[in-house]
Short mmCIF file of C-alpha atoms in Angstrom, two decimals:
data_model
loop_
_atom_site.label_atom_id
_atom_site.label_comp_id
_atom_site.label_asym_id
_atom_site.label_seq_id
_atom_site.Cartn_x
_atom_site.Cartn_y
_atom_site.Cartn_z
CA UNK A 1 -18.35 67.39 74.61
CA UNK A 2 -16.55 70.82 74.88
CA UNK A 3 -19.34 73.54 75.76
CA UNK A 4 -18.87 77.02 73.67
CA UNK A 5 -18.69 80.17 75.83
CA UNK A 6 -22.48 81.30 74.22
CA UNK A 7 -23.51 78.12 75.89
CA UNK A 8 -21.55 78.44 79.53
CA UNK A 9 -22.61 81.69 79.81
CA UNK A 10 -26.41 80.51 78.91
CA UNK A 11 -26.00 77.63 81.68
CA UNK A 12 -24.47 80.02 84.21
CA UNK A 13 -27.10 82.48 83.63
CA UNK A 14 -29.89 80.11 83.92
CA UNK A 15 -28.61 78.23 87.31
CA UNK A 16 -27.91 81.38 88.94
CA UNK A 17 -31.84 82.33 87.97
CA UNK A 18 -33.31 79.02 88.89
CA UNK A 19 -31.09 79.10 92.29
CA UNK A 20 -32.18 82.40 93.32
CA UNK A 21 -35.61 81.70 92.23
CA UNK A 22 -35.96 78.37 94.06
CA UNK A 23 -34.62 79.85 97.34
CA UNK A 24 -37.07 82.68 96.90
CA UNK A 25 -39.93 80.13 96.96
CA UNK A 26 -38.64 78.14 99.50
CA UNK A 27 -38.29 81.35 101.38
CA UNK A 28 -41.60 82.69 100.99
CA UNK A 29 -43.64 79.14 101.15
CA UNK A 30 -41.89 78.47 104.98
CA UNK A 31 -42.66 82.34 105.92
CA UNK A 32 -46.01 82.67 104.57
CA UNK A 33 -46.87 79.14 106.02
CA UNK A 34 -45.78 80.24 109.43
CA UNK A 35 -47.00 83.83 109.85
CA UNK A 36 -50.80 81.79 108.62
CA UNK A 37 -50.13 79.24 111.28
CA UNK A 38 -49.15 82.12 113.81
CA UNK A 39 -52.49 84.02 112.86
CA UNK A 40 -54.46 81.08 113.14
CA UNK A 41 -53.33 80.45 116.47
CA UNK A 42 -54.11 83.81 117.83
CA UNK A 43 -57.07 83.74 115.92
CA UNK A 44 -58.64 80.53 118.01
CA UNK A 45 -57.40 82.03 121.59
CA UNK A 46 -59.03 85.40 120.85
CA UNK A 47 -62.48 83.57 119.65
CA UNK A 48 -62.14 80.97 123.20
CA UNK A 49 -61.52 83.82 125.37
CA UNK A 50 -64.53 86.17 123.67
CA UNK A 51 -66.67 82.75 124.14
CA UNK A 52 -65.87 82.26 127.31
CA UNK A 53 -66.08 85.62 128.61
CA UNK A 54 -69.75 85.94 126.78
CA UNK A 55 -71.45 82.46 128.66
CA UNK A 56 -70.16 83.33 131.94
CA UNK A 57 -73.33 84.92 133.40
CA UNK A 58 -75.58 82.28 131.44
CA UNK A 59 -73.25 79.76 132.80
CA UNK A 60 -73.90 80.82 136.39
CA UNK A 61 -77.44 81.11 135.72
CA UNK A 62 -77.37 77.63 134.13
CA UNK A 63 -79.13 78.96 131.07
CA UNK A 64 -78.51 76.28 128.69
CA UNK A 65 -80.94 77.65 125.64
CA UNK A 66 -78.69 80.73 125.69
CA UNK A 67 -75.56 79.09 125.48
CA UNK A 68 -76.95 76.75 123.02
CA UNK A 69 -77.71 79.37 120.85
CA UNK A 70 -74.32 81.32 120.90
CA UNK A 71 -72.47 78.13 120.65
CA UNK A 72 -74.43 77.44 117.54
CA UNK A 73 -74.17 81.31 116.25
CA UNK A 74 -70.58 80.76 116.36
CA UNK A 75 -70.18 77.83 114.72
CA UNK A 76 -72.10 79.37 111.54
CA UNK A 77 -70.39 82.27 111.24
CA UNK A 78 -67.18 80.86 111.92
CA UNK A 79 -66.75 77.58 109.34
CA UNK A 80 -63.22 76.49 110.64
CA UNK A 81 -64.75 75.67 114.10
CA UNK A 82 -65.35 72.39 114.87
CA UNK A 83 -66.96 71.99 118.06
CA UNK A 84 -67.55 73.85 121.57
CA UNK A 85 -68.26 72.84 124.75
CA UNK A 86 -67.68 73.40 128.22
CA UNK A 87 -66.00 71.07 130.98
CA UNK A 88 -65.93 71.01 134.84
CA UNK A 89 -64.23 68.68 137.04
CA UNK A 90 -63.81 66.22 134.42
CA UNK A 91 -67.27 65.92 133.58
CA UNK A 92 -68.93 68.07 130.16
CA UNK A 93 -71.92 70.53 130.69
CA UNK A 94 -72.74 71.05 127.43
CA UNK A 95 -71.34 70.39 124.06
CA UNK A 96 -71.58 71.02 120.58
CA UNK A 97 -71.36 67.22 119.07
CA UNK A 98 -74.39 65.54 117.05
CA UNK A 99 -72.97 62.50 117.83
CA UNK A 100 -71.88 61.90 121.38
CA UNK A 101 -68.89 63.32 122.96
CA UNK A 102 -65.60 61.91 122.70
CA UNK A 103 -64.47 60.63 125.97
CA UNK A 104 -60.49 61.97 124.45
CA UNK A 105 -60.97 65.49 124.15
CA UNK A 106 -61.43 65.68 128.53
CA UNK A 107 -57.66 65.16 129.08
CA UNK A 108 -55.52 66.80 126.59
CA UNK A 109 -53.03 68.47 128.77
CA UNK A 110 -54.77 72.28 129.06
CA UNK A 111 -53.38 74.02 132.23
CA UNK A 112 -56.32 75.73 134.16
CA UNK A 113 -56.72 79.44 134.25
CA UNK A 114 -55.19 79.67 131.25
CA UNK A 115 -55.89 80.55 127.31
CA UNK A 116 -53.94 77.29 125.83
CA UNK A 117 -53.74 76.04 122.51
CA UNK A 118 -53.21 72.24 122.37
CA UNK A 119 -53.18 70.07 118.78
CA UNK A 120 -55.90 67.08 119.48
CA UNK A 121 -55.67 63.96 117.50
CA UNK A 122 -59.09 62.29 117.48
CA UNK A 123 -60.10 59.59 115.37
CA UNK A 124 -61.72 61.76 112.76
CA UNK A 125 -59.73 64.44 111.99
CA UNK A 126 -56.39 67.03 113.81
CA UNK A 127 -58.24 69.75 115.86
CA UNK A 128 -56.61 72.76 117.46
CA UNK A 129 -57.56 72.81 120.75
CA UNK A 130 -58.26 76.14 122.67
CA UNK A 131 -59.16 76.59 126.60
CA UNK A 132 -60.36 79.29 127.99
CA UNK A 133 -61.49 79.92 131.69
CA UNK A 134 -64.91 80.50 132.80
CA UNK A 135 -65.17 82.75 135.60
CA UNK A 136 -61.81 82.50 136.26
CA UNK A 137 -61.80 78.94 136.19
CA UNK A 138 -64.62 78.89 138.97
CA UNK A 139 -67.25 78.16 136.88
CA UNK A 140 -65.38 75.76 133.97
CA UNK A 141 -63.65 75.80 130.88
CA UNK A 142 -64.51 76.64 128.01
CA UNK A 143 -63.17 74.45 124.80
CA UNK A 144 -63.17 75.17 121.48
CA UNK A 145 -61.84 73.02 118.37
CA UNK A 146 -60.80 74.66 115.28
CA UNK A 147 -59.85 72.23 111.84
CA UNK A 148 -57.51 75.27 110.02
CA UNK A 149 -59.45 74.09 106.81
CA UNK A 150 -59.84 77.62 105.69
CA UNK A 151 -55.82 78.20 106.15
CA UNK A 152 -54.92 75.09 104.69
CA UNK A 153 -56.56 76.40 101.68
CA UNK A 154 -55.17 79.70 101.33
CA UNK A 155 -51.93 78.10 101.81
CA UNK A 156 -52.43 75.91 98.99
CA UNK A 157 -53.96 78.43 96.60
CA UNK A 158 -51.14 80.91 97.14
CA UNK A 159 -48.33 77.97 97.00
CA UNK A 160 -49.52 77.20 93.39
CA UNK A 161 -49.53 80.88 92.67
CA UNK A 162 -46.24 81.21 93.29
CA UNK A 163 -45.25 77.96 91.79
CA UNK A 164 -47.10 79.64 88.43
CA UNK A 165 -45.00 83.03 89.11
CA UNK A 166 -42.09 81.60 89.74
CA UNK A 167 -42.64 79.30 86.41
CA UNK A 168 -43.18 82.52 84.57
CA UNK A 169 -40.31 83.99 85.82
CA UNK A 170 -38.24 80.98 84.62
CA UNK A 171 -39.24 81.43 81.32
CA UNK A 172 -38.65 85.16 81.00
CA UNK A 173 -35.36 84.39 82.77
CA UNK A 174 -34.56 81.45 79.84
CA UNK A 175 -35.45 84.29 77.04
CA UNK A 176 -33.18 87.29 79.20
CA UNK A 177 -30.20 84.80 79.73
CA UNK A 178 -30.54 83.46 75.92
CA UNK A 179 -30.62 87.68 74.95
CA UNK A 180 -27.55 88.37 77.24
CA UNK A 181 -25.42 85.00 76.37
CA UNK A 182 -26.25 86.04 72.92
CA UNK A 183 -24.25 89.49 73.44
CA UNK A 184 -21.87 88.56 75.45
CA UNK A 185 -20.45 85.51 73.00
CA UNK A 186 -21.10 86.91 70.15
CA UNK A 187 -18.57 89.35 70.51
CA UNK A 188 -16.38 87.06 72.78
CA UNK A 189 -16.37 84.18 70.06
CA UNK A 190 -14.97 87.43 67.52
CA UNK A 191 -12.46 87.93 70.02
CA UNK A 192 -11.25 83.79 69.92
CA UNK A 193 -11.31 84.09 65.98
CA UNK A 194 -9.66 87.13 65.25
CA UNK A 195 -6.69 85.45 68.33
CA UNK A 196 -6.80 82.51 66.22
CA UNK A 197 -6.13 84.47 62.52
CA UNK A 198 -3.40 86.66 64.42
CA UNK A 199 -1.50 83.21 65.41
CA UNK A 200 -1.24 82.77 62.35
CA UNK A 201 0.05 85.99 61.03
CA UNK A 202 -2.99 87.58 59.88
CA UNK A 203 -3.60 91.30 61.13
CA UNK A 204 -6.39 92.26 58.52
CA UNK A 205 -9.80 91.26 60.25
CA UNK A 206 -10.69 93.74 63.25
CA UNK A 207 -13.16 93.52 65.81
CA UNK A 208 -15.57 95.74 65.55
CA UNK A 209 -15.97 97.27 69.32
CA UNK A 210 -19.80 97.84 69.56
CA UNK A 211 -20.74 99.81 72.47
CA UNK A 212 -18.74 101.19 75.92
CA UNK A 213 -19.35 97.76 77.70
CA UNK A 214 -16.61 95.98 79.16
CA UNK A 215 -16.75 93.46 75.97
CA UNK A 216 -16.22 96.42 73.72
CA UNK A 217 -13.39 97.78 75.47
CA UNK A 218 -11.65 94.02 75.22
CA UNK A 219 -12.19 94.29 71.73
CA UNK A 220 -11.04 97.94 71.36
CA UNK A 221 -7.88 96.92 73.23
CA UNK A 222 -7.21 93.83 70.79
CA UNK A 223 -7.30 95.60 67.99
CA UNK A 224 -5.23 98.45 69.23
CA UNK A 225 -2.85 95.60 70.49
CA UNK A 226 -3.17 93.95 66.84
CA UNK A 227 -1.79 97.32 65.37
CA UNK A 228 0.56 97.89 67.51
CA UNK A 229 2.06 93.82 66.54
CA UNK A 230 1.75 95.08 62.98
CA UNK A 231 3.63 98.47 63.53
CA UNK A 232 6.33 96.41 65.29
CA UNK A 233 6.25 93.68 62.55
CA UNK A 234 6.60 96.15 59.99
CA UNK A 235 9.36 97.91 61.51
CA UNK A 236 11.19 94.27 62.38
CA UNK A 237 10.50 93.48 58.44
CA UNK A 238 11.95 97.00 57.75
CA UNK A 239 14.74 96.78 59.78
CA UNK A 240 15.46 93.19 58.23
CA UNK A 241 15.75 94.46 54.56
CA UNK A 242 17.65 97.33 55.95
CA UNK A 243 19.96 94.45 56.94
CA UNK A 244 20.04 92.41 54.06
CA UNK A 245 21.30 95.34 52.11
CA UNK A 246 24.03 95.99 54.18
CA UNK A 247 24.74 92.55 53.95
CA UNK A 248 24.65 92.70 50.69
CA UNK A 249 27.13 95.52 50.32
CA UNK A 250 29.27 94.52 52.70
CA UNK A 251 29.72 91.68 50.67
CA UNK A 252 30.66 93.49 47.50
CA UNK A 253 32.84 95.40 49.25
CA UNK A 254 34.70 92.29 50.63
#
């Protein structure tokens, strides 16, 4: 089925809408996921590295309540953390876990004397990892394991806010590109009729220009060019009679 020109320009309109609007999603989904992961991230290394920094005299006091009690302070005010505990030579001084420890989370790869964030897969859940030296290493490492609940929820309440924008934005894209396919055939599908009647000799139905747009200056154009055909044709039929009557006398006079 042949498509009118109201309809290709509707269909042009729309993809080039839906196009941009997809890529913009796309766009802002992969960015807005990334900068989140990136804060995340430098969130947990900040929060190991205040931790550690805090229990270093109780840890070379051995002052277990103390620690205890920070440990637990941070794991209230801070919902995305998982579990804390510190490590020495391969063997755990205190922890964080109302269940036992699991033997998996001693040798995950953390360099020593280093902040580090490592991804842990345990047989619960994915943790992110972060080590932080204790005394400079001297006295232990501090880990701390962070589930980026929190994030992960942000992430998915502003993807389905822009999936409800950009749906929005669809629709009052549909209604602009039905508006502006609207004007531009209208005037266009004038244009392909009035061609059509001057094919076939008729000169007397103008197009009525409408406004300074580009669409109104094709029409003012075709109907100066259709006066200008019927100038010329009225000449040519003058010039024809003209013709005939010399014709005419010529053949008297013969």
């Amino acid at each position: 089925m042949r498509l009118s020109i109201k309809h290709k320009l509707f269909l042009s309109i729309l993809l080039l809408i839906v196009s941009f609007t997809a890529c913009s999603l796309l766009f802002i989904n992969l960015y807005f996921k990334s900068l989140l992961k990136m804060h995340f991230i430098h969130m947990g290394k900040d929060l190991a590295g205040t931790a550690s920094s805090h229990v270093t005299d109780s840890v070379l006091i051995e002052d277990v309540v103390v620690i205890q009690n920070y440990f637990e302070s941070i794991m209230q005010n801070n919902p995305d953390v998982a579990y804390i505990f510190i490590e020495k030579g391969g063997s755990v001084l205190l922890h964080t876990f109302s269940n036992g420890f699991p033997k998996n989370l001693i040798d995950v790869g953390h360099a020593k004397n280093a902040i580090e964030h490592i991804q842990v897969q345990t047989e619960d859940a994915l943790y992110h990892d972060f080590s932080a030296p204790i005394f400079k290493g001297s006295a232990g490492m501090l880990r701390l394991g962070m589930q980026s609940k929190s994030v992960d929820s942000l992430l998915d309440t502003t993807v389905k806010a822009l999936f409800a924008g950009s749906f929005v934005a669809i629709l009052v894209a549909l209604l602009f590109s039905i508006a502006i396919a609207n004007k531009l055939a209208a005037p266009l599908g004038l244009l392909t009729d009035s061609a059509a009647m001057v094919a076939k000799g008729d000169y007397t139905k103008p197009i009525a220009a409408g406004n300074d747009s580009e669409v109104g200056k094709l029409a003012s154009a075709f109907n100066d060019m259709i006066d200008a055909i019927r100038v010329r044709e009225q000449e040519l039929r003058d010039t024809n009679e003209q013709l005939e009557t010399y014709g005419a006398r010529m053949h008297q006079y013969i």
